[in-house]
Coordinates of C-alpha atoms and ligand atoms in Angstrom, one line a residue:
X15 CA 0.0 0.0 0.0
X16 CA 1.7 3.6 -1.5
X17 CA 0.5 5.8 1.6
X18 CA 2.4 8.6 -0.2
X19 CA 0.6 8.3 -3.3
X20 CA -2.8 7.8 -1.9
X21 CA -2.3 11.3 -0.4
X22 CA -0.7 12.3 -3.3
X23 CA -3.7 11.7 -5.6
X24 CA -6.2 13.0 -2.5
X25 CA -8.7 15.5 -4.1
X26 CA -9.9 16.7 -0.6
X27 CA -6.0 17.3 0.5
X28 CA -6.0 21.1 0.0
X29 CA -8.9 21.4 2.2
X30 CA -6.8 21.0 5.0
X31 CA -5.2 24.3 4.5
X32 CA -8.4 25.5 5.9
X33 CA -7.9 24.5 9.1
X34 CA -5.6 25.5 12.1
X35 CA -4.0 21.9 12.7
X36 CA -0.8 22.2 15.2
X37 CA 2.2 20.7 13.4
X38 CA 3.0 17.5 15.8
X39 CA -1.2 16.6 16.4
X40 CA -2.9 14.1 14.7
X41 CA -6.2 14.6 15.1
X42 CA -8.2 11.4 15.0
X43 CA -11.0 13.1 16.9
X44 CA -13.2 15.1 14.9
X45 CA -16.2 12.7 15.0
X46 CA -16.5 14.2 18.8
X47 CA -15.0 17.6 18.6
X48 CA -14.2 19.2 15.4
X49 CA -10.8 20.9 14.8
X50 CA -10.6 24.5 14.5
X51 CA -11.4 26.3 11.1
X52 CA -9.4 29.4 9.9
X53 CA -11.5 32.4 10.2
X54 CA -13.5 31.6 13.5
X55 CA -11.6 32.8 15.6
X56 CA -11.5 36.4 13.7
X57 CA -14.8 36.0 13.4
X58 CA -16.5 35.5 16.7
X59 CA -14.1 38.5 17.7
X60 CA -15.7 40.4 15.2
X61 CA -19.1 39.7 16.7
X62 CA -18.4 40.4 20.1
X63 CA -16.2 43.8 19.3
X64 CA -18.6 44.9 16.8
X65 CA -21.9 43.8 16.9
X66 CA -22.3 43.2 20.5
X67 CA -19.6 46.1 22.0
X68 CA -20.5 48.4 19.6
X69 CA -23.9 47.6 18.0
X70 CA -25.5 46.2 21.2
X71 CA -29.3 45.4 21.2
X72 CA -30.0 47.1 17.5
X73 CA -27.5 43.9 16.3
X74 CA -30.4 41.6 16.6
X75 CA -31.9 43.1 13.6
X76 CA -29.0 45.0 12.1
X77 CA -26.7 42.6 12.2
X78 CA -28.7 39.7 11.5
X79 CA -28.5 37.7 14.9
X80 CA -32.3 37.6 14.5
X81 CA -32.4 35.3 11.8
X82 CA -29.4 33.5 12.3
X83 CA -31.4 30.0 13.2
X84 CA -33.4 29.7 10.1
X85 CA -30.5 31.5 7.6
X86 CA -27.6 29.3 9.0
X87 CA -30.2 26.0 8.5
X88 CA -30.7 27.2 4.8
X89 CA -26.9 27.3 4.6
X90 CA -26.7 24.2 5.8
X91 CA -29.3 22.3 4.2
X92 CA -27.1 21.5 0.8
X93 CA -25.1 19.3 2.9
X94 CA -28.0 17.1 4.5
X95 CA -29.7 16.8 0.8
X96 CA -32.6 19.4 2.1
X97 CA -34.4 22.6 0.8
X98 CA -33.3 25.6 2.5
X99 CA -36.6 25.8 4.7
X100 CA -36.3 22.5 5.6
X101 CA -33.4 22.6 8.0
X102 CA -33.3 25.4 11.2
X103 CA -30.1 25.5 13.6
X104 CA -30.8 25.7 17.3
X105 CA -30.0 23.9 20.7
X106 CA -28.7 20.4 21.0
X107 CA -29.5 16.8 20.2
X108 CA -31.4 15.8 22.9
X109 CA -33.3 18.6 23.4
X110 CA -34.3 18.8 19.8
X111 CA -34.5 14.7 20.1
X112 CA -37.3 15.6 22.4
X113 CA -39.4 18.0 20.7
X114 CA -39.7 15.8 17.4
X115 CA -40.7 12.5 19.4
X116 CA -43.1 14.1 20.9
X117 CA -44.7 16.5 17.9
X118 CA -44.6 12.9 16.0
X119 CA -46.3 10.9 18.5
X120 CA -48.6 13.7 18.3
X121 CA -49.5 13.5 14.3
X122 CA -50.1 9.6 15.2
X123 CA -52.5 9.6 18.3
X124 CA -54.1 6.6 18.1
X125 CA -50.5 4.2 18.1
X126 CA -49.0 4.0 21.5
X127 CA -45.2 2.3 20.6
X128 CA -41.9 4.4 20.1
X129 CA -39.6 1.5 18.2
X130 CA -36.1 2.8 19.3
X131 CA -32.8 1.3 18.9
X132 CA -30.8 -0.8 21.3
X133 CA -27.2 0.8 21.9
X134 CA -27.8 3.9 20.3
X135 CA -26.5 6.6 22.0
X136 CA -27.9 6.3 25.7
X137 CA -28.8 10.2 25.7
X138 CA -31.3 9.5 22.6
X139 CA -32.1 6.1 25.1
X140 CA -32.8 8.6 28.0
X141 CA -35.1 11.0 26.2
X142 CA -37.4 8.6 24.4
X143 CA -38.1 6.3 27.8
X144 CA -38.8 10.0 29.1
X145 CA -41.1 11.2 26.4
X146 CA -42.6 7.7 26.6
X147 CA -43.7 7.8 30.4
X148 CA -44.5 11.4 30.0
X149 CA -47.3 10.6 26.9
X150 CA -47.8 7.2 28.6
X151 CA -46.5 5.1 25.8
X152 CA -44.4 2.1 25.0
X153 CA -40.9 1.9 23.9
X154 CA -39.6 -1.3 22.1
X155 CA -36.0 -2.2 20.9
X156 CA -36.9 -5.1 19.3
X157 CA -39.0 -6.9 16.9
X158 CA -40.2 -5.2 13.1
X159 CA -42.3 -2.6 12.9
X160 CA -45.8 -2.9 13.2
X161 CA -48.9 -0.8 12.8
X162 CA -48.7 -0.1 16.6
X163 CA -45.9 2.0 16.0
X164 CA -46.4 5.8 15.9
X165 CA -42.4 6.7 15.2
X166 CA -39.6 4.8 15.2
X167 CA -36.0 6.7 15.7
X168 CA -32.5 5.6 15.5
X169 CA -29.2 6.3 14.6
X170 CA -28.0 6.8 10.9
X171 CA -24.5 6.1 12.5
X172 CA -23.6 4.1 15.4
X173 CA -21.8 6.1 17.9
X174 CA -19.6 3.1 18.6
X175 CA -19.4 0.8 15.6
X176 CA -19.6 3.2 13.0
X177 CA -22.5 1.1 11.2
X178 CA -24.3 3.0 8.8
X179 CA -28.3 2.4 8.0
X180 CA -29.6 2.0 4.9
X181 CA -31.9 5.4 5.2
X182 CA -33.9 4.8 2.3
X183 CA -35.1 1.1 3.1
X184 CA -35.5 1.7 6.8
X185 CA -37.8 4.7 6.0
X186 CA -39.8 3.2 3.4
X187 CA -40.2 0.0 5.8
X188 CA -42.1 3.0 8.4
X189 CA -43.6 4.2 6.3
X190 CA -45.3 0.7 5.1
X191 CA -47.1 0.6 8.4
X192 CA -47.9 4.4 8.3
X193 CA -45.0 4.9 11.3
X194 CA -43.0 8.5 11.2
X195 CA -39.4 8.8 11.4
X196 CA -36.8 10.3 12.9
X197 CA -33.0 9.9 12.4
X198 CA -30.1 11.0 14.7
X199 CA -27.4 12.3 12.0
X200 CA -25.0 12.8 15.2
X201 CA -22.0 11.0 13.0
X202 CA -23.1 12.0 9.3
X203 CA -23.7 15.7 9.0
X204 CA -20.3 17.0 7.3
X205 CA -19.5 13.4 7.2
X206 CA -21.3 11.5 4.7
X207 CA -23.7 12.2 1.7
X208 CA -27.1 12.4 2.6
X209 CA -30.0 12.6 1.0
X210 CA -33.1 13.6 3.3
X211 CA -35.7 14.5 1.1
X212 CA -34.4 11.6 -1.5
X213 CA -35.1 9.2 1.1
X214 CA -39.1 10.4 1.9
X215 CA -37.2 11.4 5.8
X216 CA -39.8 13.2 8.2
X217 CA -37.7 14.6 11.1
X218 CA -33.6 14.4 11.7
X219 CA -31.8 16.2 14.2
X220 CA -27.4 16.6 13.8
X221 CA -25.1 17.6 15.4
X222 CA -22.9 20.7 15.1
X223 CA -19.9 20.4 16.8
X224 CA -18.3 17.4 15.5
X225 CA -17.7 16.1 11.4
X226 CA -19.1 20.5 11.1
X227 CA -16.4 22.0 13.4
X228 CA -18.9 24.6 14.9
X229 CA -17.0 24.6 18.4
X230 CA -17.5 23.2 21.4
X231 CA -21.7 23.1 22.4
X232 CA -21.8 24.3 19.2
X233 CA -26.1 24.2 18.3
X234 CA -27.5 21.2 17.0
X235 CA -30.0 21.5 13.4
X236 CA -32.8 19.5 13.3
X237 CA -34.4 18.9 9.4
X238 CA -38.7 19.1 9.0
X239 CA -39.6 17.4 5.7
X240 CA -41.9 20.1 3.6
X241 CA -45.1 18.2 4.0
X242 CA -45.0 19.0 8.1
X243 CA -43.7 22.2 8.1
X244 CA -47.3 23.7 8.8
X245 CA -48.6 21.6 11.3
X246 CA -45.6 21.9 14.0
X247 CA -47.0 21.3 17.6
X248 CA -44.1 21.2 19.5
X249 CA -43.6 20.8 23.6
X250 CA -41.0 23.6 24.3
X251 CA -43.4 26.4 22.5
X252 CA -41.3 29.0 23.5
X253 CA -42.0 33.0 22.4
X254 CA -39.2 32.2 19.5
X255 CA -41.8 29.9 17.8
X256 CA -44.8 32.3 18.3
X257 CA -46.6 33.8 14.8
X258 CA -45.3 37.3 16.3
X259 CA -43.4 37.0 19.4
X260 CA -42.9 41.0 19.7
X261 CA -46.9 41.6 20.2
X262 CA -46.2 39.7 23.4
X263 CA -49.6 37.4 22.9
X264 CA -50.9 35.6 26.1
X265 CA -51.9 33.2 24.1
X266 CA -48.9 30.9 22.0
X267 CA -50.4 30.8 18.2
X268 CA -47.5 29.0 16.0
X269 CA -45.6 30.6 12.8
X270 CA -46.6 28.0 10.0
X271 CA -43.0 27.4 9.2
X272 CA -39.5 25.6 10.7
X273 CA -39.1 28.7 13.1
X274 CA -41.9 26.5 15.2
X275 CA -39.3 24.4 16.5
X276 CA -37.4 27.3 18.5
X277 CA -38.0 27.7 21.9
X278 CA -35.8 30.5 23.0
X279 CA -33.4 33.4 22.7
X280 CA -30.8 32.2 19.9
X281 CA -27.2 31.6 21.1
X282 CA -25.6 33.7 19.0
X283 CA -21.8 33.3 19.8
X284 CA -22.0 29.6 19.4
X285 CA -24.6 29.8 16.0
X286 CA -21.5 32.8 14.5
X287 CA -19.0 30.6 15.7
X288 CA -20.5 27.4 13.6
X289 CA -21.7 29.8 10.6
X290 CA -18.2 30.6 9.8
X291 CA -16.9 27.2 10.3
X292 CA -19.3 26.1 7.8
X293 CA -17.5 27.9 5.1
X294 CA -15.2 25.2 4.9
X295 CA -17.4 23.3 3.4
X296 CA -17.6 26.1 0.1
X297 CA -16.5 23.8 -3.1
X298 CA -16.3 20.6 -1.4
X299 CA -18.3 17.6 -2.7
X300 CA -19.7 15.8 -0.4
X301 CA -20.0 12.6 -2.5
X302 CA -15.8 13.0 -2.4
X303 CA -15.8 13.4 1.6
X304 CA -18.2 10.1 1.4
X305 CA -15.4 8.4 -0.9
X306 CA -12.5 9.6 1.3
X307 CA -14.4 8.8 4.5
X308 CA -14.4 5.2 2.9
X309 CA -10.9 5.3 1.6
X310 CA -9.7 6.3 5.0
X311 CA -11.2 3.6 6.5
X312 CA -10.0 1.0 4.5
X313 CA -6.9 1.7 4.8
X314 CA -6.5 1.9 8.4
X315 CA -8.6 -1.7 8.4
X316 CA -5.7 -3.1 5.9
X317 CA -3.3 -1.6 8.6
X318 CA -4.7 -3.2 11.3
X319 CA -4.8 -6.8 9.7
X320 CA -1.4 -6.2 8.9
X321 CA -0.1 -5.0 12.1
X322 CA -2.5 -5.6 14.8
X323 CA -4.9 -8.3 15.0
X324 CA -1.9 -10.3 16.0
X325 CA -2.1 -8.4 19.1
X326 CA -5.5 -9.4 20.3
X327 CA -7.1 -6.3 18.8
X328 CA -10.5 -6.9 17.6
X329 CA -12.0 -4.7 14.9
X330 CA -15.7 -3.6 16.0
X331 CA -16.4 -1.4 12.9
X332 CA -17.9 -3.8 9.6
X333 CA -15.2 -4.1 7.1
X334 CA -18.0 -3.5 4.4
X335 CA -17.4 0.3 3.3
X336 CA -20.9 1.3 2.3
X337 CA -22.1 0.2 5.8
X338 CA -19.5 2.2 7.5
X339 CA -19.6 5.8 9.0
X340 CA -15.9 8.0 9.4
X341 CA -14.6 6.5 12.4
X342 CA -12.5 2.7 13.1
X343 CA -13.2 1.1 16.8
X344 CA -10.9 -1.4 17.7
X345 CA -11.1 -3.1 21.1
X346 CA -8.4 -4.0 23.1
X347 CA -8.4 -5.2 27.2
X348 CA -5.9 -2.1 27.6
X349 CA -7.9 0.3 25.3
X350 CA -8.0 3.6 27.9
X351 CA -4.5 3.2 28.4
X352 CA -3.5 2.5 24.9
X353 CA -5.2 5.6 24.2
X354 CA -3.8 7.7 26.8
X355 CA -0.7 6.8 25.6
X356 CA -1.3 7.9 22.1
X357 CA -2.4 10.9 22.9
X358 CA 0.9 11.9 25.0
X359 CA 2.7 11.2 21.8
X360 CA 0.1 13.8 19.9
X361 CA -2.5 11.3 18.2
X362 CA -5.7 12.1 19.7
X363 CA -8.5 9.6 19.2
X364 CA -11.0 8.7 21.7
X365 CA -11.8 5.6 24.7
X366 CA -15.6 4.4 24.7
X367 CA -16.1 2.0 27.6
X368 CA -16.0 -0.6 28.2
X369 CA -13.0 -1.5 25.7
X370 CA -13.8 0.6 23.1
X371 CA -10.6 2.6 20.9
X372 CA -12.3 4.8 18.6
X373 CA -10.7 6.8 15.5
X374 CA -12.4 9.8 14.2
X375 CA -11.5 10.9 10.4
X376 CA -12.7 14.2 9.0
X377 CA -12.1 13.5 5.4
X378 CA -11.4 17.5 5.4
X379 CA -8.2 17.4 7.0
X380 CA -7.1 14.1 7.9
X381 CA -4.6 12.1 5.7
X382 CA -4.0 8.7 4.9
X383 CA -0.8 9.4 6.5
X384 CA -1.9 9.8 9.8
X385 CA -4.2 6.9 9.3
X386 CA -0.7 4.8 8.9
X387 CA 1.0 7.1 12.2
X388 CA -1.8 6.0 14.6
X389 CA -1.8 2.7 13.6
X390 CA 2.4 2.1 13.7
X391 CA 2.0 4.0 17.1
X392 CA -1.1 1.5 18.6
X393 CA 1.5 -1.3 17.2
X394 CA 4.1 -0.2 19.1
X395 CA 2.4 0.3 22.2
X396 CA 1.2 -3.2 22.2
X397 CA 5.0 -4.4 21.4
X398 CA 6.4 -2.5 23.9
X399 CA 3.8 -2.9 26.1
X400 CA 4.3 1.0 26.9
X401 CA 0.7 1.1 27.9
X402 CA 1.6 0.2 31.1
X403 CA 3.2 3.7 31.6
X404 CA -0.4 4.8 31.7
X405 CA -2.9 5.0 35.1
X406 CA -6.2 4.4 34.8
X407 CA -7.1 7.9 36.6
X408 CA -10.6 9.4 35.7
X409 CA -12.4 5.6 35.1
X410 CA -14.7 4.7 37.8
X411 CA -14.4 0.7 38.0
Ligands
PLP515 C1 -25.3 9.8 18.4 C2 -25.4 10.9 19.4 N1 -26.7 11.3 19.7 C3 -26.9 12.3 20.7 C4 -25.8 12.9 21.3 C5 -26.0 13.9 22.3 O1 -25.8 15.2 21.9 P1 -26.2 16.5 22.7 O2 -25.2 16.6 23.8 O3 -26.1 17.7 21.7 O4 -27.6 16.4 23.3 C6 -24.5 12.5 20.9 C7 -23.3 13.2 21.5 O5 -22.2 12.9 21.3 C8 -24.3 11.5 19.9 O6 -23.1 11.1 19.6

């Protein structure tokens, strides 16, 4: 395998000019935290020195923090395979997790199941046992889908394994049996191609501050197909989702389009912070970050055949590209401390208990060179058994 020449003949490989990388950090992380684009930082100063120290309150219209949710969505809403109206940018995953599980249990009154996904991310777990006990209904993990089933919601993703759905089957099979929809795109926005309105989709919710570098806490976007976006009857109906929230109403009347899923105040500094960042994305194809994202993984799956399955690593992601999101999990008895060790040497992935190595790759700025790096480094950790080095401080056993 020519690791030079793959990089070599890497469309996406000037991309990573815009980012600020440190020379002597390999950044295997960005499925968790994205790395830092050019610009931001210039930016948000911009905001604060400007618009907010100078501008103060008249900013919210003058300077267009006002409409930041629904202009930043519409930005966003090439990458997700979305119109423009579609797609609105505002808290987090859960949160947003909790107002679409609700409003679709509400367009289906009469079914009483939420089908939900064993091991998805135990946040998404938390909120749908939640909305379940507070609309008195079922959730089950198991079984097929059924006519008892008013939405069923899962990952596109797995946080852990990397495996990827097929979203067009799984929606046309709830839709079948008249069930709604609703995918967590935690590990695919900025990472893979989607294609919501391709795919018949009703309700999605992403994530903005990993694979789309928004910063850290940066807000989540949550994605209304068309055919809902007059009939939103939401829990958190804040004054941000009223018809006219300045005349101050006693009475909460909803605006017939996505604004009805805010709540509150926008965030600003975090949703100027993650508007910049997604400039990164100008130019860039996403069916080419799919490819890399696939390429990427590959090759560190060759790697680890080569070099360390001998070691008693086992491989958790599927080997099978097209069923595979951007990030490699190996397991290993000694995974926290091989990873601690790693990143003391500058190659930052990430530990997911219980034996869980996980390796992030933003086909923006990561190489197929430092694919090869991290995988020569977990190699010689397990030769050396230099892992020992490491304490296991911070894990509660
Ligand atoms: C798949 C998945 N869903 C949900 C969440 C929770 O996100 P938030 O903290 O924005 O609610 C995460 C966080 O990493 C995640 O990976």
């Amino acid at each position: 395998m020519d690791i030079k020449l793959l990089d070599k003949n890497d469309p996406l490989l000037p991309f990573r000019k815009r980012f600020k990388l440190k020379k002597g950090v390999n950044y295997l992380d960005g499925n968790s935290l994205g790395a830092l684009p050019r610009g931001v930082t210039k930016h948000v100063q911009s905001v604060m020195k400007k618009e907010w120290g100078v501008g103060l309150i008249r900013s919210w219209n003058e300077a267009g923090w006002y409409d930041a949710p629904v202009r930043i969505g519409a930005k966003l809403a090439p990458l997700l395979g979305a119109k423009p109206h579609e797609v609105i940018v505002c808290d987090t995953i859960s949160l947003n997790l909790y107002k679409l599980l609700v409003m679709a249990a509400r367009l289906r009154p009469e079914r009483k199941v939420i089908l939900a996904e064993k091991g998805n991310f135990p946040s998404d777990t938390y909120i749908v046992e939640s909305v379940a006990r507070l609309l008195n209904m079922q959730v089950r993990y198991e079984g097929e889908i059924d006519e008892t089933v008013a939405v069923h919601t899962l990952s596109h993703i797995n946080y852990k394994s990397a495996l990827k759905q097929d979203m067009a089957l799984v929606t046309r099979a709830a839709h079948e049996k008249g069930s709604l929809i609703i995918w967590d795109l935690a590990h695919s926005s900025g990472a893979v191609d989607l294609k919501l309105d391709a795919c018949h989709v009703n309700f999605a919710v992403g994530c903005g501050y990993k694979f789309l570098n928004g910063g850290p806490g940066a807000p989540s976007h949550i994605y209304v197909a068309e055919q809902h976006l007059n009939a939103i009857d939401q829990p958190l109906s804040g004054w941000f989702g009223h018809k006219n929230p300045f005349a101050f109403d006693e009475s909460f009347e909803a605006v017939s389009d996505i604004r009805a899923i805010l709540t509150s105040t926008p965030q600003y500094l975090s949703l100027a912070s993650f508007e910049k960042a997604l400039e990164v994305y100008d130019g860039v194809s996403m069916q080419a970050v799919e490819r890399k994202g696939q390429a990427l993984g590959d090759v560190m799956i060759a790697l680890y055949d080569e070099h360390l399955s001998a070691f008693g690593v086992g491989l958790e992601t599927t080997r099978e590209s097209i069923h595979r999101g951007n990030h490699v999990s190996f397991t290993h008895e000694h995974g926290y401390k091989i990873v601690q060790m790693l990143i003391k040497q500058g190659i930052i992935g990430d530990f997911r208990a219980p034996n869980i190595m996980r390796f992030g790759f933003n086909p923006l700025y990561v190489r197929f060179k430092d694919i090869y790096d991290c995988v020569m480094a977990i190699k010689k950790c397990l030769d050396t058994k230099s892992y020992n080095e490491m304490t296991m401080q911070g894990i509660v056993t």
